[in-house]
Structure formats: structure tokens, C-alpha cells
PDB file of C-alpha atoms in Angstrom:
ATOM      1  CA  UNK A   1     -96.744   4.371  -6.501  1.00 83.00           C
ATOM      2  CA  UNK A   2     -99.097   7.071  -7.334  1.00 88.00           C
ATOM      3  CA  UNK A   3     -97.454  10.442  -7.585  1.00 87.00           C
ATOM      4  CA  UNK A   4     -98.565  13.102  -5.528  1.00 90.00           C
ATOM      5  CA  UNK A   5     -96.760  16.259  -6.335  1.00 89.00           C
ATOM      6  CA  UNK A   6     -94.625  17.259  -8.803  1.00 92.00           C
ATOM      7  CA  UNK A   7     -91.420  18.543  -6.717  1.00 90.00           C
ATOM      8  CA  UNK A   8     -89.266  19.071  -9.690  1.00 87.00           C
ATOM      9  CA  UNK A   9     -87.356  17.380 -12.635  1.00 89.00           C
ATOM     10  CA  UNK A  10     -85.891  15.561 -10.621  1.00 88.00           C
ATOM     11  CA  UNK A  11     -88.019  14.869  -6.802  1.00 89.00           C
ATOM     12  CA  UNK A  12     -91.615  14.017  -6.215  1.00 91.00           C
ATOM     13  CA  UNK A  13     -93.961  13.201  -3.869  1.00 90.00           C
ATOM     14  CA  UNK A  14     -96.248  10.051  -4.132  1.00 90.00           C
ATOM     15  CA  UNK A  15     -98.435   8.139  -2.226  1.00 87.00           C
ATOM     16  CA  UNK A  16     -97.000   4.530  -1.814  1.00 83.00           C
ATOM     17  CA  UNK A  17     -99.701   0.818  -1.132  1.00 82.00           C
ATOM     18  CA  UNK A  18    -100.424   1.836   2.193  1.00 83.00           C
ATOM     19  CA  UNK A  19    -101.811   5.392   0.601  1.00 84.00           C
ATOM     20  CA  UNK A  20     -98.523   6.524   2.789  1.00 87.00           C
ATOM     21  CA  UNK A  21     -96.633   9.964   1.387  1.00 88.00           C
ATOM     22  CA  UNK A  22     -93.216   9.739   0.275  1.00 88.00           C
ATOM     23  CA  UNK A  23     -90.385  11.397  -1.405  1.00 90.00           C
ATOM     24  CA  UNK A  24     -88.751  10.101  -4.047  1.00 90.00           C
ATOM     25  CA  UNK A  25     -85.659  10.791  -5.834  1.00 87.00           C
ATOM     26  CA  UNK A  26     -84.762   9.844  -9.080  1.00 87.00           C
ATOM     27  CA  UNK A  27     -82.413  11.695 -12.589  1.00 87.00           C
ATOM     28  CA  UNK A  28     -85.537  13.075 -13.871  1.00 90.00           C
ATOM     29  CA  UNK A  29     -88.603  11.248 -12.924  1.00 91.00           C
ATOM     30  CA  UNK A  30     -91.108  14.262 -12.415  1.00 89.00           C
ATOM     31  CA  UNK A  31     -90.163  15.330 -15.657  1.00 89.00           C
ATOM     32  CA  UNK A  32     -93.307  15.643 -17.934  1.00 89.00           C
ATOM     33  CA  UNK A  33     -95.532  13.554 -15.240  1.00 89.00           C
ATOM     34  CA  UNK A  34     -98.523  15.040 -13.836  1.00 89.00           C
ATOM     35  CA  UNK A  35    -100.755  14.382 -10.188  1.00 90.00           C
ATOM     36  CA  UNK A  36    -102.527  10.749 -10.305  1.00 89.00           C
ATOM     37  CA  UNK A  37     -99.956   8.987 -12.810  1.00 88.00           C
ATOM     38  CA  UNK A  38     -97.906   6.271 -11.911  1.00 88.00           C
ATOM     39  CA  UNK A  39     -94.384   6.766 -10.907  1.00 88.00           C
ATOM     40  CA  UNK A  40     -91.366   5.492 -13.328  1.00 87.00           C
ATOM     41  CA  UNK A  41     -90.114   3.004 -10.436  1.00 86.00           C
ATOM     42  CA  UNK A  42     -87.015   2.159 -13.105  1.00 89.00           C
ATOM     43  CA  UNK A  43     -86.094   5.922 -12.340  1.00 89.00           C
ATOM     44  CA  UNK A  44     -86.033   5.446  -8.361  1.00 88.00           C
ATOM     45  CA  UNK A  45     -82.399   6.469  -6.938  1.00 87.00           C
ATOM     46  CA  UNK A  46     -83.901   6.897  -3.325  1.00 85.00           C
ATOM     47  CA  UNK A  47     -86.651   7.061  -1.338  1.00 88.00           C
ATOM     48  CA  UNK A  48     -87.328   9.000   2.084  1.00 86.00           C
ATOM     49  CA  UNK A  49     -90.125   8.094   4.519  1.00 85.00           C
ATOM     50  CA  UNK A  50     -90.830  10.955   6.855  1.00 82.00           C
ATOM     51  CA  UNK A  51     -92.809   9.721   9.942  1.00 78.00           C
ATOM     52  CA  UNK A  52     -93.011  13.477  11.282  1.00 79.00           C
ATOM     53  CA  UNK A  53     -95.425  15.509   8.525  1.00 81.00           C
ATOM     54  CA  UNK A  54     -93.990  18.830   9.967  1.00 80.00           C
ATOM     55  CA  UNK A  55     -90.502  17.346   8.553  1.00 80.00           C
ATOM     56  CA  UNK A  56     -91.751  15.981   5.607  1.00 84.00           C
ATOM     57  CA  UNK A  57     -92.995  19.578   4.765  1.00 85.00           C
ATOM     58  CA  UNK A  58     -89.952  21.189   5.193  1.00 83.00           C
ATOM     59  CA  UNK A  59     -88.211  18.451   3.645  1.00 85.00           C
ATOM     60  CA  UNK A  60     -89.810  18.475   0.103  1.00 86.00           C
ATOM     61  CA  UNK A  61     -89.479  22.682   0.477  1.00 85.00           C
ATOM     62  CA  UNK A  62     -86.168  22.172   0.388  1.00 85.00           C
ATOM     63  CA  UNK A  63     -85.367  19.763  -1.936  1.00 85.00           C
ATOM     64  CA  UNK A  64     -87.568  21.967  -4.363  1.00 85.00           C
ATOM     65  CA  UNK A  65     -84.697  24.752  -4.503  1.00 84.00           C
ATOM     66  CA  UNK A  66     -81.592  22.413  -4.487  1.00 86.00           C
ATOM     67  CA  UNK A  67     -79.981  20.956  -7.354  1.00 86.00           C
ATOM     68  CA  UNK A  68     -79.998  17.110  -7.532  1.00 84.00           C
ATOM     69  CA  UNK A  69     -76.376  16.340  -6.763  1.00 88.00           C
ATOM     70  CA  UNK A  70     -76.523  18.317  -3.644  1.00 90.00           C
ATOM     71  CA  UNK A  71     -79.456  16.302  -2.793  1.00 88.00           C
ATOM     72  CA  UNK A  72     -77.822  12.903  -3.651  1.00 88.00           C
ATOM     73  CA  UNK A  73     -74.459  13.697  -1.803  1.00 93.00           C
ATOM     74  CA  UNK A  74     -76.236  14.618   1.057  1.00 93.00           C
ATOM     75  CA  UNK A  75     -78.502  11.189   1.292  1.00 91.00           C
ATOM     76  CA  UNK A  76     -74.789   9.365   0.638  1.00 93.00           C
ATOM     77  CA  UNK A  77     -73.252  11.395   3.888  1.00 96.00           C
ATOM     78  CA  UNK A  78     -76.186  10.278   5.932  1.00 94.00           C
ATOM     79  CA  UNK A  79     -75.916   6.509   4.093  1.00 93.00           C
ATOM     80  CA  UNK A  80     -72.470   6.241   5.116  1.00 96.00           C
ATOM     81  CA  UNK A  81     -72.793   8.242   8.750  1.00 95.00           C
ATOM     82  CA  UNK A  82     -75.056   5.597   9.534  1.00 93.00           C
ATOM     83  CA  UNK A  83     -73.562   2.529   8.405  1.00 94.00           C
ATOM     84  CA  UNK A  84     -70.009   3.920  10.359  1.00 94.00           C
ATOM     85  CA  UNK A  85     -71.550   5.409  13.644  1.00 92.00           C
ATOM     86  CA  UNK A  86     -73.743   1.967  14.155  1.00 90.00           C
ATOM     87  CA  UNK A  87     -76.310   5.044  15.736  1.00 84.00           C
ATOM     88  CA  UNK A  88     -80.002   5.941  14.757  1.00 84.00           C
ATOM     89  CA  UNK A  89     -80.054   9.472  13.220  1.00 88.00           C
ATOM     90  CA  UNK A  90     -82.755  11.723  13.828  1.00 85.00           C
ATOM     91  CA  UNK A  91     -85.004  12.237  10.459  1.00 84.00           C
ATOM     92  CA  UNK A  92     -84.057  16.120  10.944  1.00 83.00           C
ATOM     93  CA  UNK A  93     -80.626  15.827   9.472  1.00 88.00           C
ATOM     94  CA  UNK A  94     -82.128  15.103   6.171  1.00 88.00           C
ATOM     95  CA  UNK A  95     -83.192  19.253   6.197  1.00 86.00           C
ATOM     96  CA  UNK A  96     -80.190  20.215   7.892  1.00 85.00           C
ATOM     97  CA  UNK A  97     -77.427  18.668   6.828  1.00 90.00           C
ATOM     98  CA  UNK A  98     -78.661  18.770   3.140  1.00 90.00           C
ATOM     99  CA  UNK A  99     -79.177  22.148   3.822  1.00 88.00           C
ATOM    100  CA  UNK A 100     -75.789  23.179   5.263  1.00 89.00           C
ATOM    101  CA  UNK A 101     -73.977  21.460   2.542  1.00 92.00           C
ATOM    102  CA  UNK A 102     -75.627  23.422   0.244  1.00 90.00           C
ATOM    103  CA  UNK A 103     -75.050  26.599   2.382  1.00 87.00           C
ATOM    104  CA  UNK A 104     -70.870  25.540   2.530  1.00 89.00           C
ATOM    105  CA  UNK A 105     -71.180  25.174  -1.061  1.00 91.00           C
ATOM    106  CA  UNK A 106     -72.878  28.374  -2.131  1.00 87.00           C
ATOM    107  CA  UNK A 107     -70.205  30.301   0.631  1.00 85.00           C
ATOM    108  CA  UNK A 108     -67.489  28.496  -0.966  1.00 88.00           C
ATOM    109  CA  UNK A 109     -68.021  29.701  -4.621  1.00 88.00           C
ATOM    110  CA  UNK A 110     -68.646  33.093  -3.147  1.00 82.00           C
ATOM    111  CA  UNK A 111     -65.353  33.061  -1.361  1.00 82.00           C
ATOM    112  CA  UNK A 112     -66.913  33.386   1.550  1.00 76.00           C
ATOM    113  CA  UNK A 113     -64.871  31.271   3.836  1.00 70.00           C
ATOM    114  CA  UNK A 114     -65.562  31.134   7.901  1.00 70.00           C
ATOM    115  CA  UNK A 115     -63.576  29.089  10.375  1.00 73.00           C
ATOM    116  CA  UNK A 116     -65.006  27.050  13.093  1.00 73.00           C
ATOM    117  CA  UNK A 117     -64.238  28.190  16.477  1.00 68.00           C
ATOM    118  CA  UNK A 118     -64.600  24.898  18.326  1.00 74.00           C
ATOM    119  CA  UNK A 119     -62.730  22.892  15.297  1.00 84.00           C
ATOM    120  CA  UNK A 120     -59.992  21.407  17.735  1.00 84.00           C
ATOM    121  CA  UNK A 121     -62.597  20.679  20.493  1.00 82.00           C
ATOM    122  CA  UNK A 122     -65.144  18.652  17.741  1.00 85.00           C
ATOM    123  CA  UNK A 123     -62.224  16.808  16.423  1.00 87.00           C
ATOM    124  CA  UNK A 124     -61.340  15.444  19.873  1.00 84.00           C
ATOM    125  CA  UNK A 125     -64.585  14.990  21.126  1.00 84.00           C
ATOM    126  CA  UNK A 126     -66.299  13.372  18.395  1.00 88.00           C
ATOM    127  CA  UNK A 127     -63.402  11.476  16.485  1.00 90.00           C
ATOM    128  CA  UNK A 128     -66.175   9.102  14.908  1.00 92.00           C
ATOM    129  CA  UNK A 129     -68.216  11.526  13.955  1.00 93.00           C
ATOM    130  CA  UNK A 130     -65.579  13.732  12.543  1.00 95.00           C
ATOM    131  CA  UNK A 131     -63.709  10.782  10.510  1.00 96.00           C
ATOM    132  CA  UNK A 132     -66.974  11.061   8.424  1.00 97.00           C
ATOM    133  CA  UNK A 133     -67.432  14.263   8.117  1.00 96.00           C
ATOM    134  CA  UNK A 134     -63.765  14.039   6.336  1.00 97.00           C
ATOM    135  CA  UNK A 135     -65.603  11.043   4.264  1.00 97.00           C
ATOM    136  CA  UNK A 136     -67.818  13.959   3.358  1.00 97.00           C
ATOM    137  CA  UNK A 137     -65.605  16.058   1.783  1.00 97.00           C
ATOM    138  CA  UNK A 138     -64.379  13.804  -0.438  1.00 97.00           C
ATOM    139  CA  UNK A 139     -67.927  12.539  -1.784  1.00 96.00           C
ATOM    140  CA  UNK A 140     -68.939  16.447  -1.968  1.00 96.00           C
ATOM    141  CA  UNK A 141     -65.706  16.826  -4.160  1.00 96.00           C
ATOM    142  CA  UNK A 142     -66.680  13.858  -6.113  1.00 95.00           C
ATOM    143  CA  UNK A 143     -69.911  15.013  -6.750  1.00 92.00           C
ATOM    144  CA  UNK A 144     -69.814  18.905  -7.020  1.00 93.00           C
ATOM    145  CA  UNK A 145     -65.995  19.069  -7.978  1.00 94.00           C
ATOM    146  CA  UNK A 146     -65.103  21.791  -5.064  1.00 94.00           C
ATOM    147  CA  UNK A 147     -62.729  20.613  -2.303  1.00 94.00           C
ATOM    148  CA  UNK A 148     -64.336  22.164   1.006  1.00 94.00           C
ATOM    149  CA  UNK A 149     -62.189  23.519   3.998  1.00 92.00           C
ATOM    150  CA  UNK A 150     -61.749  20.843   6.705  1.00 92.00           C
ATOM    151  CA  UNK A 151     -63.204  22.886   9.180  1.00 90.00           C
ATOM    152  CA  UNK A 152     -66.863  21.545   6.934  1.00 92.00           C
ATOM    153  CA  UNK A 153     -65.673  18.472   8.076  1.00 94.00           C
ATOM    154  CA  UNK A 154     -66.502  19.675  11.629  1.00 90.00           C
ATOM    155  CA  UNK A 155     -69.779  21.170  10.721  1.00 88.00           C
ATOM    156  CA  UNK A 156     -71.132  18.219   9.233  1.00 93.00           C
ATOM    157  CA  UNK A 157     -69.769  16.136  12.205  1.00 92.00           C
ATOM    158  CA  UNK A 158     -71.474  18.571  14.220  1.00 85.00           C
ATOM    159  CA  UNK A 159     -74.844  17.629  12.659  1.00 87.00           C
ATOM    160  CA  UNK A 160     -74.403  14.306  13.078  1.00 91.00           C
ATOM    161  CA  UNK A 161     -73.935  14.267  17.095  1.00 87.00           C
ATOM    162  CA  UNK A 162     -77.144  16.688  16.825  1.00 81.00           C
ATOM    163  CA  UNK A 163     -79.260  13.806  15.014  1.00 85.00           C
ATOM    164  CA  UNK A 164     -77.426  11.450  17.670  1.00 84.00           C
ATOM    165  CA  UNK A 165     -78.738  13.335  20.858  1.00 77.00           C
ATOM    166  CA  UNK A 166     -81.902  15.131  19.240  1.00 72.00           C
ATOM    167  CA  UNK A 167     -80.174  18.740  20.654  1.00 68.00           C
ATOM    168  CA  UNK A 168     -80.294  21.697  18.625  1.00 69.00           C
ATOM    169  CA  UNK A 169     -76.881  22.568  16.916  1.00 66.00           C
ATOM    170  CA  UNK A 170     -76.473  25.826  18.943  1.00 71.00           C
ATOM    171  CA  UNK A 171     -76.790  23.090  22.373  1.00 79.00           C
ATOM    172  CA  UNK A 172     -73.996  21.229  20.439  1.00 80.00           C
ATOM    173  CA  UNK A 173     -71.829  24.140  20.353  1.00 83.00           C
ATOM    174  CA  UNK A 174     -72.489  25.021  23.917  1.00 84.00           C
ATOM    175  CA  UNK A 175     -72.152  20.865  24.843  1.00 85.00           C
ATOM    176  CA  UNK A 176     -68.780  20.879  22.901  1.00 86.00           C
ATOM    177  CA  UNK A 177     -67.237  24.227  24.924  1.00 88.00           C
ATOM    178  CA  UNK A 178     -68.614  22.560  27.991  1.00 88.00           C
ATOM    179  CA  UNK A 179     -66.797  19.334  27.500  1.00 88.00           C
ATOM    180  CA  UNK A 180     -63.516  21.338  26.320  1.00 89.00           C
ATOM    181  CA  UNK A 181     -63.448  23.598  30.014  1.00 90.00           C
ATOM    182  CA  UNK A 182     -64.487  19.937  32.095  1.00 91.00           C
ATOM    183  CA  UNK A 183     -61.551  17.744  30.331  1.00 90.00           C
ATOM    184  CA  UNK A 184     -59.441  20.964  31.018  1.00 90.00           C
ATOM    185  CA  UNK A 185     -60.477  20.982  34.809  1.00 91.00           C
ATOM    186  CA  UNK A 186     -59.748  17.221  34.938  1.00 92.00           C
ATOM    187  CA  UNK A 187     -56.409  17.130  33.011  1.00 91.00           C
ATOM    188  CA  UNK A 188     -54.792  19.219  35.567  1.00 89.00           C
ATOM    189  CA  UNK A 189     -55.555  16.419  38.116  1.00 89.00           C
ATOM    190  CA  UNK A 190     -54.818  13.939  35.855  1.00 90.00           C
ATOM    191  CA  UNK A 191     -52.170  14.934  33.440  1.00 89.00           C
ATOM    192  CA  UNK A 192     -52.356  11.295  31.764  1.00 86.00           C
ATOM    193  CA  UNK A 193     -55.425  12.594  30.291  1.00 87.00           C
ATOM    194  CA  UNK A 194     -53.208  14.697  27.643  1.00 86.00           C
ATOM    195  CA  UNK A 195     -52.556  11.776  25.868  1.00 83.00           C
ATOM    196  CA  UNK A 196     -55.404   9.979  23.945  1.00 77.00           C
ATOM    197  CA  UNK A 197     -55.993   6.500  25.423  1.00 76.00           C
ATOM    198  CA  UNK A 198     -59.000   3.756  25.426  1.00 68.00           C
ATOM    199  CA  UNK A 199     -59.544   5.722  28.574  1.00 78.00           C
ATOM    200  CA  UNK A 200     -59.808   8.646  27.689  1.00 81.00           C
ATOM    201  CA  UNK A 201     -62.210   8.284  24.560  1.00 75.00           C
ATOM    202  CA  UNK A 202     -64.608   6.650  27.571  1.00 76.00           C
ATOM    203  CA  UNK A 203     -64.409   8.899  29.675  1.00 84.00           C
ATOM    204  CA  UNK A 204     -65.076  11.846  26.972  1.00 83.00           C
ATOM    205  CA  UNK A 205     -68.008   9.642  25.811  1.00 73.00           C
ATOM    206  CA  UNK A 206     -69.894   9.606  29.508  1.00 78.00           C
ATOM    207  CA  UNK A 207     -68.996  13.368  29.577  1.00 85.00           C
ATOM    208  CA  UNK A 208     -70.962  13.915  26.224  1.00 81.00           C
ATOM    209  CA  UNK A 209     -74.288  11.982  27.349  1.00 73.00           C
ATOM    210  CA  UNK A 210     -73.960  13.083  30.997  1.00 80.00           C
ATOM    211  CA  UNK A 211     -74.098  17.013  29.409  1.00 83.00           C
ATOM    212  CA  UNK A 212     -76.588  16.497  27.134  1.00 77.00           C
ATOM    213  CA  UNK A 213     -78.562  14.954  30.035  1.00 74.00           C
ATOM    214  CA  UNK A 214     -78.259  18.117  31.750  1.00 76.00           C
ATOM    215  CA  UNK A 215     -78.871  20.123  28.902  1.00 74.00           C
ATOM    216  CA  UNK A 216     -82.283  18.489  28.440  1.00 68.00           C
ATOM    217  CA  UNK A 217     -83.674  16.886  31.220  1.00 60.00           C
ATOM    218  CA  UNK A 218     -84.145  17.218  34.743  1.00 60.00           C
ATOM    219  CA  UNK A 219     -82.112  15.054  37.118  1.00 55.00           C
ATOM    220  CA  UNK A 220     -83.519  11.836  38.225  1.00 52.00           C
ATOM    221  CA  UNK A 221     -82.098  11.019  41.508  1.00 52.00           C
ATOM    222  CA  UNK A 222     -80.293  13.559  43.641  1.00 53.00           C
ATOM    223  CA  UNK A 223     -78.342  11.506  46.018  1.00 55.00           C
ATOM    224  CA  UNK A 224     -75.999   9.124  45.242  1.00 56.00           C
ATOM    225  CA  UNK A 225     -75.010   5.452  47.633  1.00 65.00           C
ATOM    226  CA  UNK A 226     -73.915   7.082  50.689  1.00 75.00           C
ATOM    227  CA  UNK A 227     -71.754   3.679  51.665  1.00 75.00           C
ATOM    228  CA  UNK A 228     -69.737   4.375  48.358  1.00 72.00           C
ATOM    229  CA  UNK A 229     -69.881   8.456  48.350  1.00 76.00           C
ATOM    230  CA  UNK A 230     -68.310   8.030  52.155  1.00 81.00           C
ATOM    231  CA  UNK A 231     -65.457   5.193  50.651  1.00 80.00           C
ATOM    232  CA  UNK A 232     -64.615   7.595  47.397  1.00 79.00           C
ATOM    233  CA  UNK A 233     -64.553  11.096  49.869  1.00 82.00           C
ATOM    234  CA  UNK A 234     -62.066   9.331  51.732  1.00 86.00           C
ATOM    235  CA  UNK A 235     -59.654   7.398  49.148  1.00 85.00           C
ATOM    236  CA  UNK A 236     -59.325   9.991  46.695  1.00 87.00           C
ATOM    237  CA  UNK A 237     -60.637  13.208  48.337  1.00 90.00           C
ATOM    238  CA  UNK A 238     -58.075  15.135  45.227  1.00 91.00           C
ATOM    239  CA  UNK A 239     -60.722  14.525  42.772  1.00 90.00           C
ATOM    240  CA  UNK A 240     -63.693  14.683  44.572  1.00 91.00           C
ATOM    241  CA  UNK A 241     -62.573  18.372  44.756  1.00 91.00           C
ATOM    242  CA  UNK A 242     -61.847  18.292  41.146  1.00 91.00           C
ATOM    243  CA  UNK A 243     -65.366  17.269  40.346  1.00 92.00           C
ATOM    244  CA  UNK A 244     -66.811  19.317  42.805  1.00 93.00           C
ATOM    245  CA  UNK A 245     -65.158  22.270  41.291  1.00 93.00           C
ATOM    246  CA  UNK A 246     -66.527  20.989  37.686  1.00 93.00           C
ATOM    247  CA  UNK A 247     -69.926  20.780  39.238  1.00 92.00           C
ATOM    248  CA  UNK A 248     -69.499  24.299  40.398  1.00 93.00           C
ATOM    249  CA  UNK A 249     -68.755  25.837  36.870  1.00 91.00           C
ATOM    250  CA  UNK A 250     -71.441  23.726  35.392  1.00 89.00           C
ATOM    251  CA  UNK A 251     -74.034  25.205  37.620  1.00 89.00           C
ATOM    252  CA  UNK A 252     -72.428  28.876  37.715  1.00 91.00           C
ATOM    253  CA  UNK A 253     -72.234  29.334  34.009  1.00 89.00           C
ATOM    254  CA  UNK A 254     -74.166  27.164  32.228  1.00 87.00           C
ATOM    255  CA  UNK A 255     -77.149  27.418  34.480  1.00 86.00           C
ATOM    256  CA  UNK A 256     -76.540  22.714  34.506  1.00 84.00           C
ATOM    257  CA  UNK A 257     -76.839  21.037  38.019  1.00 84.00           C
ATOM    258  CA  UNK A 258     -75.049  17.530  38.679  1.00 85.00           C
ATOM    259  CA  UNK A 259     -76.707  15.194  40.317  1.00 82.00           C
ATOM    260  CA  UNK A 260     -74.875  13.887  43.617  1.00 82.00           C
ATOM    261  CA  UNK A 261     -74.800  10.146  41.997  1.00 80.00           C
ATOM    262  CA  UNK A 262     -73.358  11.683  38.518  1.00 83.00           C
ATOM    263  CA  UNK A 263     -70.772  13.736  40.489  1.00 86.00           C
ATOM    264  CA  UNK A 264     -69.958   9.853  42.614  1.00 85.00           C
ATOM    265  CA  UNK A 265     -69.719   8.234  38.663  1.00 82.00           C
ATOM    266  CA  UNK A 266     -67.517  10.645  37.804  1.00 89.00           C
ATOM    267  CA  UNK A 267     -65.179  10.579  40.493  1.00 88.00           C
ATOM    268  CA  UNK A 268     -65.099   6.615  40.286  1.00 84.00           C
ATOM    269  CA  UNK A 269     -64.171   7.028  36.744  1.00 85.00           C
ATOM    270  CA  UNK A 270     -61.185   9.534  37.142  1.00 89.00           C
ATOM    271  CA  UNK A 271     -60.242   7.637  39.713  1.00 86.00           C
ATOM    272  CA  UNK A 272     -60.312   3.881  37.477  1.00 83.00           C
ATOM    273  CA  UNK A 273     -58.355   5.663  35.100  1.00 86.00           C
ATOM    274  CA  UNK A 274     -55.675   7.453  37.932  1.00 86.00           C
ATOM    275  CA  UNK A 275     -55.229   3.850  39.554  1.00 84.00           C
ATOM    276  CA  UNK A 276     -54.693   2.315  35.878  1.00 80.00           C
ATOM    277  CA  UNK A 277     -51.255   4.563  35.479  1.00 78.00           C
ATOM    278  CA  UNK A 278     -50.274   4.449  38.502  1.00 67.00           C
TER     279      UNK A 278
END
């Protein structure tokens, strides 16, 4: 590998066989190198491939300013996020979480301490996604020495759903308070709900991708199976009105239709789960 740019001690850029530019990490293996040498491949800790050059850009910015260890716990975060959450992570998190962390750790010396509104909400919603951002803290303590709050642990996990769905973090926040008003809508129909339950992480899990379909994209059908609307209307018209009035708040204050057919899924789904404990 030929190396393109000196980032710092400690990151460079370099152009691998395919005359393809990457960033490479390694404990000092820009030191004393110049342009057009070869890289030190026995100093290699990591190396990112950025498809996106816009990202790559930004990337190598910020690894420029950081110091190494908050660069290497941040890769291990994503390491382990990925190998627990079985998901493809967009290439962004590399900038943002890396970036955060460092942000949470600069606060943090300064005593500058914030809590996280929607901390409850995050932890319930995304339980996977949280259980590593608790992973996180201790690898951050292990590397940096400084034990963050556990509300981080609901920031990072918020970063994580973000690479998941390809929303931006403020769409995350608004996704999360949308889920948290809709399971409180539905729990007064179905008070089972209070407890957690197979069911219930399901059900929260089609509530996440059906908002973040609405959030994004335009609807692709608009009518649902009449046969089966005119069967569920009549067997359980309870939470047909419960969905309805879900619909309603959706559209009223977050501006997000349901489609007729989501609105039918949903009410087939409260309604699995209702006949379940009966």
C-alpha cells in the first residue's frame, strides 16, 4: 500500500492494489513517512474502506483532531455492534459515533453532564441496541479510564438504530417519542402490553420500521384487502378504533399518514396478541 496522506502519527491515507483510497490505522505508522512510500503493513491495527468519497472526506477530517484511543474504541463499538445486532450499519456511524464519543468524553471532563430525555423510551424500544451501548461504556472505560453516565449508553444506542434505518438522529428522536405516545395509545386497550413479552418486543419492532417508513417514504398502497378489513371491523371493532385513533395523532402531529393496509396489519397484530391472553 502506497501512502497517500499523512493524517497524523498515528492515521493515514493510502492507495491500496486496486489504486483504491483507504484509511488506515495503526500506533504510529505516519510517523516520519512521507507521500509515495510504502506503508509499514506490520503497524496496521485497522483499516476503513469508504465507498462514499463525501464520507471518506469527513472521515479522515475527523480522525485528524482525535486522539488514537478515541479512534480505536470507537471502531471496537462498531466491531462489536455489528457482530451483536446481526444488522448492516451505515458507513456514517464511523463520523458520528466516533465523533459523539469524543464529544461525551470532552463534556465529561468538563463536568458538563446532560441527561437524555427519551432514556426510558430508547431502553425499551431498542433493548438490542441499548445492551451495547452499555458494552460501550465499559470498553470507553477500558480505554480512556472515565466511567460515562448510562444515559451515553442511550446515545450511542441511538446511533446505532440511525446507521440501522439510514434516518438522521434528530428523526430517531422524533421516531422514538412517536413509538412511546403509539404503545401508550395501545396499552390502554391492551393492558397486557405493560408487561414485556415475545409479543410485545414484535410488535414494538413492526412499530419501529412501519414509522420510519412513514418518516421517509411515501406510502405504497393505500387500500388494504377489503374481504379481511370487513372480517377485522367486525370481530374486534375496540381496536380498530384504537388504531384509528393512532392513525389520527400520527397524521395530526407528526404530519405521517398510515396507509389503510398498515392500519389492517396493525389491528391483526393487537388483535394476535389480545386473543393469545385471553
Amino acid at each position: 500500500m502506497v501512502i497517500e496522506r499523512i493524517i497524523n502519527n498515528n492515521v493515514i491515507s493510502a492507495l491500496d492494489q486496486e489504486g483504491k483510497e483507504i484509511v488506515v490505522m495503526g500506533s504510529g505508522i505516519g510517523f516520519g513517512k512521507k507521500k509515495g512510500q510504502l506503508c509499514d503493513e506490520s503497524r496496521i491495527d485497522k483499516i476503513f474502506r469508504m465507498e462514499d468519497e463525501a464520507v471518506l472526506g469527513r472521515f479522515k477530517d475527523l480522525l485528524a483532531k482525535l486522539p488514537l484511543e478515541y479512534i480505536q474504541v470507537s471502531n471496537d463499538i462498531i466491531s462489536f455492534a455489528k457482530k451483536e445486532l446481526g444488522i448492516p450499519l451505515n458507513q456514517n456511524v464511523y463520523i458520528t459515533l466516533t465523533d459523539h464519543i469524543s464529544f461525551a468524553l470532552e463534556r465529561f471532563q468538563e463536568n458538563m453532564n446532560f441527561t437524555n430525555a427519551l432514556h426510558n423510551e430508547i431502553r425499551r424500544f431498542y433493548p438490542a441496541e441499548y445492551s451495547v451501548g452499555m458494552h460501550a461504556l465499559q470498553l470507553i472505560e477500558e480505554k480512556t479510564g472515565i466511567l460515562l453516565p448510562e444515559d451515553e449508553a442511550s446515545a450511542i444506542a441511538l446511533h446505532l438504530v440511525n446507521a440501522e434505518l439510514n434516518l438522521k438522529v434528530r428523526d430517531i428522536w422524533v421516531l422514538t417519542e412517536m413509538m412511546g405516545r403509539m404503545v401508550g395509545q395501545i396499552i390502554g386497550y391492551l393492558p397486557v402490553l405493560q408487561t414485556e413479552s415475545l409479543e410485545k418486543d414484535g410488535l414494538l419492532s413492526d412499530l419501529k420500521f412501519m414509522l420510519c417508513r412513514a418518516l421517509t417514504l411515501k406510502p405504497l398502497k393505500e387500500e388494504g384487502d377489503p374481504v379481511l378489513s370487513r372480517y377485522i371491523k367486525e370481530s374486534c371493532p375496540e381496536l380498530v378504533k384504537a388504531v384509528a385513533e393512532i392513525a389520527k395523532l400520527l397524521e395530526e402531529e407528526y404530519q405521517c399518514r398510515m396507509t389503510a393496509e398498515e392500519q389492517l396489519y396493525l389491528v391483526v397484530s393487537l388483535k394476535r396478541i389480545k386473543d393469545l391472553y385471553a
